[in-house]
Amino acid sequence: MKYKSLIITNPEDLIFGIAPNPVKTRRGLEIGGGQVYAELNFTLPVMSINESTLPQVYEHYREIAEGALERAVDLNSKGVVLELETLLEMTKTPWIGIEIVKVMNEICEKYYQKHGLASEIRLTPNDLREFERPAKQRTSQYLEPMMELFEKGMIAGGDLLSIESTGGKEVSDDALMNCDIKTIVFALAVLGVRDMQFLWKKIFGLASQHGKIAAGDSACGFANTAMVLAEKKYIPRVFAALVRVISVVRSIVAMEEGAVGPDKDCGYEGPFLKAITGIPISMEGKTAACAHLSPIGNIASACCDLWSNESVQNIKLLSGMAPTAYLEQLEYDARLMNQALIAGTVPSHILQQLLVASDVYTDPQALILSPENVIRISKELIKGDSYVANARNGAITALDIIEEALASGKIKLSEMETAYLPILRDELESIPESESEFIEMMLPLLDQSKFILSEYGL
Amino acid sequence: MEELLEKLLQAVEFGKVDFKSPYPPQLKGENGAYELTIKALESGVGPQQILENALVPAMDRVGKKFSENKIFVPQMLMSAKAMGASMLQLKPFFTSGEIKTKGTFIIGTVKGDLHDIGKNLVAMMVEGAGWTVIDLGVDVPSARYIEAVNNNPGAIVALSALLTTTMVNMGEIVSDIKANLPTTKVFIGGAPVNNDYCQKIGADFYAPDPQGVVEHLSKLAS
């Protein structure tokens, strides 16, 4: 791993709105430069996407951008990021996605020229490669349209480039349901890392060529899936917390390959990435309940630089269209954090502490996100000589933190949860430091019909 | 004989696959579903009796515990593995027709959608309830559902979707199935759908969770 020390070592400095390495954008946002901006995410209502519905599709995105930016102006917003996370059809047929970027960019430019409102588009093509099983991460026919959307989409105005890449997902899906932590480490720290290296070289290359911003890649399909499954009571919360920590070694590869942030909203590994690399991050919490439930509604914002709602359908609510309503909610949250920053260090830290304290001992997934614990775990995530060792050590430290909080009575967990603690520790401790030894250990245990080693350069 | 079936029931309920398996800790050193099924058959217990008096009730208990949030999915999966070990011994009797399942259940995630966690859980629970399950996988178009029903007349079909942009494909698939095979029962499930949507698209049943599917199937089979 490239990073050998933390950029942020003091928990108080892991705070909203301020990142050691802020990102400046074309229309004047300075993300992590001293204030929090809203990042609005949205999707279509229930509808098909085909040739006959394309005019409606474009109209939805026009309406979303127009409504959100109009409201942002009314609320005296200092800036907004709009994330276009493409759906299958928009990536498979890249010109559809590119056209949507154009539609939205025209509106962003209009509000910039007319009102001076700074806004940017985060372009997040969906990873089409998971449509093939076993996935062909490096030779897939789908790589070409994905890369075409990245390149032409960034030229059309998608300045911040992100993806929720899926390398290793074909292995992790079953492992999540089986609470198989060793296989999770294999999926993320062996397969995921390799795929991220492959993919982010390409994305960073294109971004550099066109002067755009390689932002980041969230382990949504892994760690967020774990969180949602835990929320449904399908898997233990303690397991989901460890999956989150393990996902850091995979997501940090984007930064190693040149990404500079803002990291993506659904990556709750963001606080660890911010501590290790100093990049700004997007986070989502209570205002993302429209998309998924979570136990980290407040604590997620304690060190955010963009504050997001994950996704909301473009449907009518009593107040107006849902994306407009969510933009308002995000703006008010951002306004509060920004007011604290303006008021000075002490008020900012008080707000940071309140955001943390209100969630931290309610769930192990919140516990690991307190700034103190992020710093403690992050130190372990960079100590070792391999991604595997770092994943293991980070997860064991997270487990230590959970057990300490349990022993002190600060956190309460059901017997169903605590039964998994010794099992998870035994499994993690059986993982060798050496990656090659780990791969040798795991291959006979895995169903190799589900993944293709050569597609990961193995 | 009853004691043997009770032991088998417990092995499946608690996920003891075979003698060697370390899980669950309380059954360490005991025979698992694999050995107990062999013993039961050798002792003259009929395969139908094994299925009906041990395996199906065991999985029924597992399903109930899961729906009451008393166990997590991994425990349920261990039970399914234990049942699978037992079913391996019963396979010849299914082939010969000596024992019969309750029916055939065809399931798949609809075209355009890759999400399969919920679908897999339903498939596992339904199989545990004594049905033959044909899992068509993900991104399944109408033609594949229809082909599967044609190959398994009388089968029930279940469609799964997670996205608001793919749930619309359910309507199209239900129409295609009903146009080609009007008597086929179609179930739907997944995060964005509900009973209203089920009725709107002309499907026959919606369940919010796997246990709901199993319970409705039991009513249909009885």
mmCIF file of N, CA and C in Angstrom, chain A residues 145-263:
data_model
loop_
_atom_site.group_PDB
_atom_site.id
_atom_site.type_symbol
_atom_site.label_atom_id
_atom_site.label_comp_id
_atom_site.label_asym_id
_atom_site.label_seq_id
_atom_site.Cartn_x
_atom_site.Cartn_y
_atom_site.Cartn_z
ATOM 1 N N PRO A 145 -18.259 0.347 -23.556
ATOM 2 C CA PRO A 145 -19.279 1.380 -23.323
ATOM 3 C C PRO A 145 -19.099 2.135 -22.011
ATOM 4 N N MET A 146 -18.627 1.439 -20.974
ATOM 5 C CA MET A 146 -18.394 2.137 -19.692
ATOM 6 C C MET A 146 -17.365 3.241 -19.862
ATOM 7 N N MET A 147 -16.283 2.897 -20.540
ATOM 8 C CA MET A 147 -15.205 3.874 -20.709
ATOM 9 C C MET A 147 -15.619 4.994 -21.669
ATOM 10 N N GLU A 148 -16.451 4.626 -22.633
ATOM 11 C CA GLU A 148 -16.954 5.660 -23.555
ATOM 12 C C GLU A 148 -17.811 6.673 -22.789
ATOM 13 N N LEU A 149 -18.642 6.149 -21.891
ATOM 14 C CA LEU A 149 -19.478 7.048 -21.094
ATOM 15 C C LEU A 149 -18.616 7.935 -20.193
ATOM 16 N N PHE A 150 -17.599 7.323 -19.586
ATOM 17 C CA PHE A 150 -16.694 8.128 -18.759
ATOM 18 C C PHE A 150 -16.100 9.272 -19.596
ATOM 19 N N GLU A 151 -15.534 8.915 -20.742
ATOM 20 C CA GLU A 151 -14.789 9.918 -21.507
ATOM 21 C C GLU A 151 -15.712 10.988 -22.114
ATOM 22 N N LYS A 152 -16.725 10.538 -22.830
ATOM 23 C CA LYS A 152 -17.596 11.529 -23.480
ATOM 24 C C LYS A 152 -18.475 12.248 -22.467
ATOM 25 N N GLY A 153 -18.789 11.545 -21.374
ATOM 26 C CA GLY A 153 -19.592 12.163 -20.320
ATOM 27 C C GLY A 153 -18.809 13.254 -19.603
ATOM 28 N N MET A 154 -17.517 13.038 -19.390
ATOM 29 C CA MET A 154 -16.736 14.091 -18.707
ATOM 30 C C MET A 154 -16.558 15.297 -19.622
ATOM 31 N N ILE A 155 -16.426 15.033 -20.915
ATOM 32 C CA ILE A 155 -16.308 16.150 -21.866
ATOM 33 C C ILE A 155 -17.627 16.939 -21.896
ATOM 34 N N ALA A 156 -18.730 16.221 -21.736
ATOM 35 C CA ALA A 156 -20.058 16.871 -21.761
ATOM 36 C C ALA A 156 -20.369 17.646 -20.487
ATOM 37 N N GLY A 157 -19.521 17.491 -19.470
ATOM 38 C CA GLY A 157 -19.753 18.280 -18.254
ATOM 39 C C GLY A 157 -19.800 17.488 -16.961
ATOM 40 N N GLY A 158 -19.554 16.202 -17.026
ATOM 41 C CA GLY A 158 -19.483 15.386 -15.805
ATOM 42 C C GLY A 158 -18.077 15.489 -15.232
ATOM 43 N N ASP A 159 -17.856 16.509 -14.405
ATOM 44 C CA ASP A 159 -16.479 16.832 -14.014
ATOM 45 C C ASP A 159 -15.891 15.924 -12.944
ATOM 46 N N LEU A 160 -16.748 15.395 -12.078
ATOM 47 C CA LEU A 160 -16.255 14.538 -10.997
ATOM 48 C C LEU A 160 -16.564 13.093 -11.383
ATOM 49 N N LEU A 161 -15.527 12.264 -11.428
ATOM 50 C CA LEU A 161 -15.725 10.897 -11.939
ATOM 51 C C LEU A 161 -15.685 9.866 -10.831
ATOM 52 N N SER A 162 -16.715 9.057 -10.806
ATOM 53 C CA SER A 162 -16.801 8.024 -9.774
ATOM 54 C C SER A 162 -17.398 6.749 -10.349
ATOM 55 N N ILE A 163 -17.313 5.721 -9.583
ATOM 56 C CA ILE A 163 -17.946 4.444 -9.942
ATOM 57 C C ILE A 163 -18.092 3.639 -8.657
ATOM 58 N N GLU A 164 -19.037 2.719 -8.671
ATOM 59 C CA GLU A 164 -19.117 1.734 -7.587
ATOM 60 C C GLU A 164 -18.693 0.427 -8.232
ATOM 61 N N SER A 165 -17.396 0.229 -8.342
ATOM 62 C CA SER A 165 -16.936 -0.924 -9.129
ATOM 63 C C SER A 165 -17.175 -2.231 -8.378
ATOM 64 N N THR A 166 -17.213 -3.294 -9.142
ATOM 65 C CA THR A 166 -17.740 -4.549 -8.598
ATOM 66 C C THR A 166 -16.735 -5.708 -8.584
ATOM 67 N N GLY A 167 -15.461 -5.396 -8.740
ATOM 68 C CA GLY A 167 -14.476 -6.481 -8.713
ATOM 69 C C GLY A 167 -14.510 -7.241 -7.395
ATOM 70 N N GLY A 168 -14.737 -8.533 -7.462
ATOM 71 C CA GLY A 168 -14.795 -9.368 -6.260
ATOM 72 C C GLY A 168 -16.212 -9.602 -5.762
ATOM 73 N N LYS A 169 -17.170 -8.900 -6.369
ATOM 74 C CA LYS A 169 -18.553 -9.001 -5.874
ATOM 75 C C LYS A 169 -19.131 -10.396 -6.092
ATOM 76 N N GLU A 170 -18.671 -11.040 -7.175
ATOM 77 C CA GLU A 170 -19.189 -12.386 -7.448
ATOM 78 C C GLU A 170 -18.799 -13.365 -6.336
ATOM 79 N N VAL A 171 -17.764 -13.005 -5.588
ATOM 80 C CA VAL A 171 -17.340 -13.849 -4.456
ATOM 81 C C VAL A 171 -17.961 -13.335 -3.155
ATOM 82 N N SER A 172 -18.063 -12.032 -3.034
ATOM 83 C CA SER A 172 -18.513 -11.485 -1.737
ATOM 84 C C SER A 172 -20.011 -11.680 -1.495
ATOM 85 N N ASP A 173 -20.807 -11.759 -2.556
ATOM 86 C CA ASP A 173 -22.263 -11.870 -2.357
ATOM 87 C C ASP A 173 -22.626 -13.046 -1.446
ATOM 88 N N ASP A 174 -22.087 -14.218 -1.777
ATOM 89 C CA ASP A 174 -22.370 -15.400 -0.948
ATOM 90 C C ASP A 174 -21.716 -15.282 0.418
ATOM 91 N N ALA A 175 -20.505 -14.705 0.414
ATOM 92 C CA ALA A 175 -19.769 -14.594 1.689
ATOM 93 C C ALA A 175 -20.534 -13.716 2.682
ATOM 94 N N LEU A 176 -21.198 -12.688 2.166
ATOM 95 C CA LEU A 176 -21.984 -11.828 3.056
ATOM 96 C C LEU A 176 -23.102 -12.631 3.712
ATOM 97 N N MET A 177 -23.784 -13.413 2.918
ATOM 98 C CA MET A 177 -24.917 -14.166 3.453
ATOM 99 C C MET A 177 -24.474 -15.274 4.401
ATOM 100 N N ASN A 178 -23.229 -15.737 4.211
ATOM 101 C CA ASN A 178 -22.716 -16.801 5.075
ATOM 102 C C ASN A 178 -21.908 -16.260 6.250
ATOM 103 N N CYS A 179 -21.792 -14.933 6.335
ATOM 104 C CA CYS A 179 -20.931 -14.321 7.372
ATOM 105 C C CYS A 179 -19.534 -14.895 7.316
ATOM 106 N N ASP A 180 -19.022 -15.018 6.142
ATOM 107 C CA ASP A 180 -17.721 -15.654 5.936
ATOM 108 C C ASP A 180 -16.676 -14.544 5.778
ATOM 109 N N ILE A 181 -16.074 -14.172 6.884
ATOM 110 C CA ILE A 181 -15.202 -12.995 6.905
ATOM 111 C C ILE A 181 -13.907 -13.221 6.103
ATOM 112 N N LYS A 182 -13.418 -14.452 6.106
ATOM 113 C CA LYS A 182 -12.174 -14.713 5.353
ATOM 114 C C LYS A 182 -12.416 -14.537 3.851
ATOM 115 N N THR A 183 -13.561 -15.001 3.400
ATOM 116 C CA THR A 183 -13.863 -14.850 1.974
ATOM 117 C C THR A 183 -14.111 -13.386 1.636
ATOM 118 N N ILE A 184 -14.652 -12.643 2.577
ATOM 119 C CA ILE A 184 -14.812 -11.195 2.369
ATOM 120 C C ILE A 184 -13.433 -10.549 2.185
ATOM 121 N N VAL A 185 -12.490 -10.941 3.011
ATOM 122 C CA VAL A 185 -11.124 -10.397 2.865
ATOM 123 C C VAL A 185 -10.566 -10.778 1.492
ATOM 124 N N PHE A 186 -10.816 -11.987 1.065
ATOM 125 C CA PHE A 186 -10.334 -12.408 -0.253
ATOM 126 C C PHE A 186 -10.993 -11.560 -1.353
ATOM 127 N N ALA A 187 -12.305 -11.389 -1.243
ATOM 128 C CA ALA A 187 -13.042 -10.638 -2.276
ATOM 129 C C ALA A 187 -12.572 -9.193 -2.359
ATOM 130 N N LEU A 188 -12.364 -8.580 -1.206
ATOM 131 C CA LEU A 188 -12.032 -7.140 -1.208
ATOM 132 C C LEU A 188 -10.534 -6.872 -1.296
ATOM 133 N N ALA A 189 -9.756 -7.581 -0.499
ATOM 134 C CA ALA A 189 -8.326 -7.247 -0.400
ATOM 135 C C ALA A 189 -7.484 -7.947 -1.461
ATOM 136 N N VAL A 190 -8.029 -8.975 -2.089
ATOM 137 C CA VAL A 190 -7.276 -9.646 -3.167
ATOM 138 C C VAL A 190 -7.916 -9.293 -4.517
ATOM 139 N N LEU A 191 -9.166 -9.699 -4.704
ATOM 140 C CA LEU A 191 -9.808 -9.460 -6.011
ATOM 141 C C LEU A 191 -10.160 -7.979 -6.190
ATOM 142 N N GLY A 192 -10.790 -7.394 -5.199
ATOM 143 C CA GLY A 192 -11.213 -5.998 -5.299
ATOM 144 C C GLY A 192 -10.039 -5.065 -5.540
ATOM 145 N N VAL A 193 -8.988 -5.253 -4.795
ATOM 146 C CA VAL A 193 -7.793 -4.405 -4.940
ATOM 147 C C VAL A 193 -7.240 -4.502 -6.361
ATOM 148 N N ARG A 194 -7.146 -5.705 -6.866
ATOM 149 C CA ARG A 194 -6.591 -5.882 -8.226
ATOM 150 C C ARG A 194 -7.475 -5.224 -9.284
ATOM 151 N N ASP A 195 -8.770 -5.381 -9.108
ATOM 152 C CA ASP A 195 -9.671 -4.783 -10.093
ATOM 153 C C ASP A 195 -9.635 -3.259 -10.011
ATOM 154 N N MET A 196 -9.547 -2.741 -8.818
ATOM 155 C CA MET A 196 -9.461 -1.280 -8.645
ATOM 156 C C MET A 196 -8.190 -0.750 -9.317
ATOM 157 N N GLN A 197 -7.096 -1.479 -9.174
ATOM 158 C CA GLN A 197 -5.838 -1.031 -9.806
ATOM 159 C C GLN A 197 -6.011 -0.974 -11.321
ATOM 160 N N PHE A 198 -6.644 -1.999 -11.852
ATOM 161 C CA PHE A 198 -6.874 -2.074 -13.307
ATOM 162 C C PHE A 198 -7.786 -0.940 -13.769
ATOM 163 N N LEU A 199 -8.901 -0.776 -13.086
ATOM 164 C CA LEU A 199 -9.928 0.165 -13.528
ATOM 165 C C LEU A 199 -9.513 1.622 -13.319
ATOM 166 N N TRP A 200 -8.936 1.902 -12.164
ATOM 167 C CA TRP A 200 -8.619 3.307 -11.842
ATOM 168 C C TRP A 200 -7.440 3.865 -12.612
ATOM 169 N N LYS A 201 -6.567 2.970 -13.087
ATOM 170 C CA LYS A 201 -5.515 3.447 -14.013
ATOM 171 C C LYS A 201 -6.185 4.060 -15.234
ATOM 172 N N LYS A 202 -7.210 3.372 -15.715
ATOM 173 C CA LYS A 202 -7.938 3.842 -16.907
ATOM 174 C C LYS A 202 -8.689 5.142 -16.602
ATOM 175 N N ILE A 203 -9.419 5.151 -15.505
ATOM 176 C CA ILE A 203 -10.242 6.332 -15.199
ATOM 177 C C ILE A 203 -9.346 7.542 -14.954
ATOM 178 N N PHE A 204 -8.281 7.348 -14.196
ATOM 179 C CA PHE A 204 -7.388 8.469 -13.909
ATOM 180 C C PHE A 204 -6.711 8.951 -15.198
ATOM 181 N N GLY A 205 -6.373 7.995 -16.067
ATOM 182 C CA GLY A 205 -5.750 8.364 -17.341
ATOM 183 C C GLY A 205 -6.668 9.269 -18.153
ATOM 184 N N LEU A 206 -7.939 8.893 -18.231
ATOM 185 C CA LEU A 206 -8.901 9.701 -18.993
ATOM 186 C C LEU A 206 -9.121 11.065 -18.333
ATOM 187 N N ALA A 207 -9.230 11.067 -17.013
ATOM 188 C CA ALA A 207 -9.461 12.328 -16.295
ATOM 189 C C ALA A 207 -8.286 13.281 -16.516
ATOM 190 N N SER A 208 -7.076 12.758 -16.455
ATOM 191 C CA SER A 208 -5.884 13.602 -16.644
ATOM 192 C C SER A 208 -5.865 14.175 -18.053
ATOM 193 N N GLN A 209 -6.203 13.316 -19.012
ATOM 194 C CA GLN A 209 -6.200 13.722 -20.421
ATOM 195 C C GLN A 209 -7.143 14.900 -20.670
ATOM 196 N N HIS A 210 -8.287 14.890 -19.967
ATOM 197 C CA HIS A 210 -9.301 15.914 -20.236
ATOM 198 C C HIS A 210 -9.403 16.961 -19.119
ATOM 199 N N GLY A 211 -8.477 16.950 -18.207
ATOM 200 C CA GLY A 211 -8.475 17.954 -17.132
ATOM 201 C C GLY A 211 -9.657 17.828 -16.196
ATOM 202 N N LYS A 212 -10.125 16.621 -15.956
ATOM 203 C CA LYS A 212 -11.270 16.406 -15.061
ATOM 204 C C LYS A 212 -10.796 15.769 -13.744
ATOM 205 N N ILE A 213 -11.743 15.540 -12.857
ATOM 206 C CA ILE A 213 -11.372 15.126 -11.502
ATOM 207 C C ILE A 213 -11.729 13.656 -11.257
ATOM 208 N N ALA A 214 -10.708 12.831 -11.076
ATOM 209 C CA ALA A 214 -10.933 11.434 -10.688
ATOM 210 C C ALA A 214 -11.286 11.466 -9.204
ATOM 211 N N ALA A 215 -12.541 11.151 -8.876
ATOM 212 C CA ALA A 215 -13.014 11.408 -7.510
ATOM 213 C C ALA A 215 -12.847 10.201 -6.582
ATOM 214 N N GLY A 216 -13.547 9.107 -6.848
ATOM 215 C CA GLY A 216 -13.426 7.970 -5.942
ATOM 216 C C GLY A 216 -14.436 6.876 -6.235
ATOM 217 N N ASP A 217 -14.303 5.793 -5.510
ATOM 218 C CA ASP A 217 -15.030 4.553 -5.813
ATOM 219 C C ASP A 217 -15.519 3.948 -4.512
ATOM 220 N N SER A 218 -16.813 3.827 -4.342
ATOM 221 C CA SER A 218 -17.302 3.280 -3.072
ATOM 222 C C SER A 218 -17.524 1.773 -3.160
ATOM 223 N N ALA A 219 -17.337 1.123 -2.022
ATOM 224 C CA ALA A 219 -17.561 -0.333 -1.942
ATOM 225 C C ALA A 219 -19.033 -0.592 -1.644
ATOM 226 N N CYS A 220 -19.890 0.078 -2.379
ATOM 227 C CA CYS A 220 -21.326 0.020 -2.114
ATOM 228 C C CYS A 220 -21.864 -1.409 -2.185
ATOM 229 N N GLY A 221 -21.477 -2.123 -3.237
ATOM 230 C CA GLY A 221 -21.995 -3.479 -3.440
ATOM 231 C C GLY A 221 -21.508 -4.465 -2.393
ATOM 232 N N PHE A 222 -20.584 -4.034 -1.574
ATOM 233 C CA PHE A 222 -20.021 -4.925 -0.550
ATOM 234 C C PHE A 222 -20.488 -4.459 0.842
ATOM 235 N N ALA A 223 -19.920 -3.295 1.244
ATOM 236 C CA ALA A 223 -20.146 -2.862 2.629
ATOM 237 C C ALA A 223 -21.535 -2.263 2.833
ATOM 238 N N ASN A 224 -22.062 -1.568 1.825
ATOM 239 C CA ASN A 224 -23.422 -1.049 2.001
ATOM 240 C C ASN A 224 -24.440 -2.176 1.927
ATOM 241 N N THR A 225 -24.138 -3.152 1.078
ATOM 242 C CA THR A 225 -25.022 -4.319 1.041
ATOM 243 C C THR A 225 -25.035 -4.972 2.421
ATOM 244 N N ALA A 226 -23.856 -5.061 3.037
ATOM 245 C CA ALA A 226 -23.775 -5.649 4.387
ATOM 246 C C ALA A 226 -24.612 -4.829 5.367
ATOM 247 N N MET A 227 -24.493 -3.509 5.282
ATOM 248 C CA MET A 227 -25.244 -2.646 6.207
ATOM 249 C C MET A 227 -26.756 -2.830 6.023
ATOM 250 N N VAL A 228 -27.176 -2.872 4.770
ATOM 251 C CA VAL A 228 -28.616 -3.012 4.508
ATOM 252 C C VAL A 228 -29.109 -4.384 4.965
ATOM 253 N N LEU A 229 -28.300 -5.415 4.734
ATOM 254 C CA LEU A 229 -28.686 -6.758 5.186
ATOM 255 C C LEU A 229 -28.761 -6.812 6.713
ATOM 256 N N ALA A 230 -27.833 -6.127 7.369
ATOM 257 C CA ALA A 230 -27.858 -6.092 8.840
ATOM 258 C C ALA A 230 -29.100 -5.343 9.319
ATOM 259 N N GLU A 231 -29.436 -4.278 8.613
ATOM 260 C CA GLU A 231 -30.613 -3.495 8.985
ATOM 261 C C GLU A 231 -31.882 -4.344 8.849
ATOM 262 N N LYS A 232 -31.869 -5.268 7.883
ATOM 263 C CA LYS A 232 -33.021 -6.172 7.700
ATOM 264 C C LYS A 232 -32.969 -7.351 8.672
ATOM 265 N N LYS A 233 -31.915 -7.386 9.488
ATOM 266 C CA LYS A 233 -31.689 -8.461 10.460
ATOM 267 C C LYS A 233 -31.347 -9.787 9.784
ATOM 268 N N TYR A 234 -30.774 -9.715 8.592
ATOM 269 C CA TYR A 234 -30.346 -10.930 7.895
ATOM 270 C C TYR A 234 -28.972 -11.391 8.379
ATOM 271 N N ILE A 235 -28.114 -10.420 8.675
ATOM 272 C CA ILE A 235 -26.756 -10.762 9.136
ATOM 273 C C ILE A 235 -26.428 -9.901 10.357
ATOM 274 N N PRO A 236 -25.427 -10.320 11.158
ATOM 275 C CA PRO A 236 -25.125 -9.543 12.370
ATOM 276 C C PRO A 236 -24.534 -8.169 12.042
ATOM 277 N N ARG A 237 -24.847 -7.192 12.884
ATOM 278 C CA ARG A 237 -24.308 -5.842 12.712
ATOM 279 C C ARG A 237 -22.802 -5.819 12.941
ATOM 280 N N VAL A 238 -22.330 -6.657 13.844
ATOM 281 C CA VAL A 238 -20.874 -6.678 14.108
ATOM 282 C C VAL A 238 -20.124 -7.113 12.855
ATOM 283 N N PHE A 239 -20.713 -8.027 12.117
ATOM 284 C CA PHE A 239 -20.098 -8.489 10.870
ATOM 285 C C PHE A 239 -20.093 -7.356 9.840
ATOM 286 N N ALA A 240 -21.223 -6.653 9.730
ATOM 287 C CA ALA A 240 -21.307 -5.550 8.759
ATOM 288 C C ALA A 240 -20.276 -4.469 9.077
ATOM 289 N N ALA A 241 -20.043 -4.223 10.361
ATOM 290 C CA ALA A 241 -19.048 -3.211 10.752
ATOM 291 C C ALA A 241 -17.655 -3.629 10.270
ATOM 292 N N LEU A 242 -17.351 -4.909 10.397
ATOM 293 C CA LEU A 242 -16.025 -5.383 9.973
ATOM 294 C C LEU A 242 -15.886 -5.343 8.448
ATOM 295 N N VAL A 243 -16.970 -5.657 7.749
ATOM 296 C CA VAL A 243 -16.924 -5.585 6.277
ATOM 297 C C VAL A 243 -16.587 -4.155 5.846
ATOM 298 N N ARG A 244 -17.165 -3.179 6.551
ATOM 299 C CA ARG A 244 -16.892 -1.766 6.232
ATOM 300 C C ARG A 244 -15.398 -1.471 6.363
ATOM 301 N N VAL A 245 -14.816 -1.922 7.450
ATOM 302 C CA VAL A 245 -13.392 -1.643 7.677
ATOM 303 C C VAL A 245 -12.540 -2.330 6.606
ATOM 304 N N ILE A 246 -12.873 -3.554 6.298
ATOM 305 C CA ILE A 246 -12.098 -4.293 5.288
ATOM 306 C C ILE A 246 -12.195 -3.596 3.923
ATOM 307 N N SER A 247 -13.342 -2.967 3.666
ATOM 308 C CA SER A 247 -13.532 -2.331 2.353
ATOM 309 C C SER A 247 -12.579 -1.150 2.134
ATOM 310 N N VAL A 248 -12.005 -0.636 3.209
ATOM 311 C CA VAL A 248 -11.102 0.519 3.068
ATOM 312 C C VAL A 248 -9.901 0.165 2.189
ATOM 313 N N VAL A 249 -9.330 -1.015 2.405
ATOM 314 C CA VAL A 249 -8.110 -1.361 1.646
ATOM 315 C C VAL A 249 -8.405 -1.489 0.150
ATOM 316 N N ARG A 250 -9.634 -1.757 -0.166
ATOM 317 C CA ARG A 250 -10.033 -1.830 -1.574
ATOM 318 C C ARG A 250 -10.288 -0.424 -2.134
ATOM 319 N N SER A 251 -11.027 0.397 -1.405
ATOM 320 C CA SER A 251 -11.415 1.707 -1.932
ATOM 321 C C SER A 251 -10.247 2.680 -1.990
ATOM 322 N N ILE A 252 -9.256 2.493 -1.155
ATOM 323 C CA ILE A 252 -8.115 3.407 -1.136
ATOM 324 C C ILE A 252 -7.258 3.265 -2.403
ATOM 325 N N VAL A 253 -7.450 2.167 -3.097
ATOM 326 C CA VAL A 253 -6.665 1.957 -4.326
ATOM 327 C C VAL A 253 -6.963 3.052 -5.354
ATOM 328 N N ALA A 254 -8.191 3.565 -5.367
ATOM 329 C CA ALA A 254 -8.503 4.660 -6.298
ATOM 330 C C ALA A 254 -7.561 5.835 -6.047
ATOM 331 N N MET A 255 -7.329 6.141 -4.778
ATOM 332 C CA MET A 255 -6.421 7.255 -4.435
ATOM 333 C C MET A 255 -4.976 6.890 -4.806
ATOM 334 N N GLU A 256 -4.616 5.644 -4.584
ATOM 335 C CA GLU A 256 -3.258 5.219 -4.958
ATOM 336 C C GLU A 256 -3.029 5.359 -6.458
ATOM 337 N N GLU A 257 -4.104 5.229 -7.214
ATOM 338 C CA GLU A 257 -3.982 5.344 -8.672
ATOM 339 C C GLU A 257 -4.190 6.781 -9.152
ATOM 340 N N GLY A 258 -4.434 7.702 -8.237
ATOM 341 C CA GLY A 258 -4.508 9.108 -8.636
ATOM 342 C C GLY A 258 -5.783 9.841 -8.294
ATOM 343 N N ALA A 259 -6.814 9.128 -7.830
ATOM 344 C CA ALA A 259 -8.062 9.822 -7.484
ATOM 345 C C ALA A 259 -7.816 10.790 -6.317
ATOM 346 N N VAL A 260 -8.527 11.910 -6.342
ATOM 347 C CA VAL A 260 -8.270 12.951 -5.342
ATOM 348 C C VAL A 260 -9.506 13.288 -4.501
ATOM 349 N N GLY A 261 -10.616 12.584 -4.749
ATOM 350 C CA GLY A 261 -11.840 12.906 -4.041
ATOM 351 C C GLY A 261 -12.645 13.933 -4.827
ATOM 352 N N PRO A 262 -13.817 14.302 -4.398
ATOM 353 C CA PRO A 262 -14.480 13.792 -3.205
ATOM 354 C C PRO A 262 -14.913 12.331 -3.367
ATOM 355 N N ASP A 263 -14.587 11.533 -2.323
ATOM 356 C CA ASP A 263 -14.999 10.124 -2.370
ATOM 357 C C ASP A 263 -16.524 10.058 -2.376
#
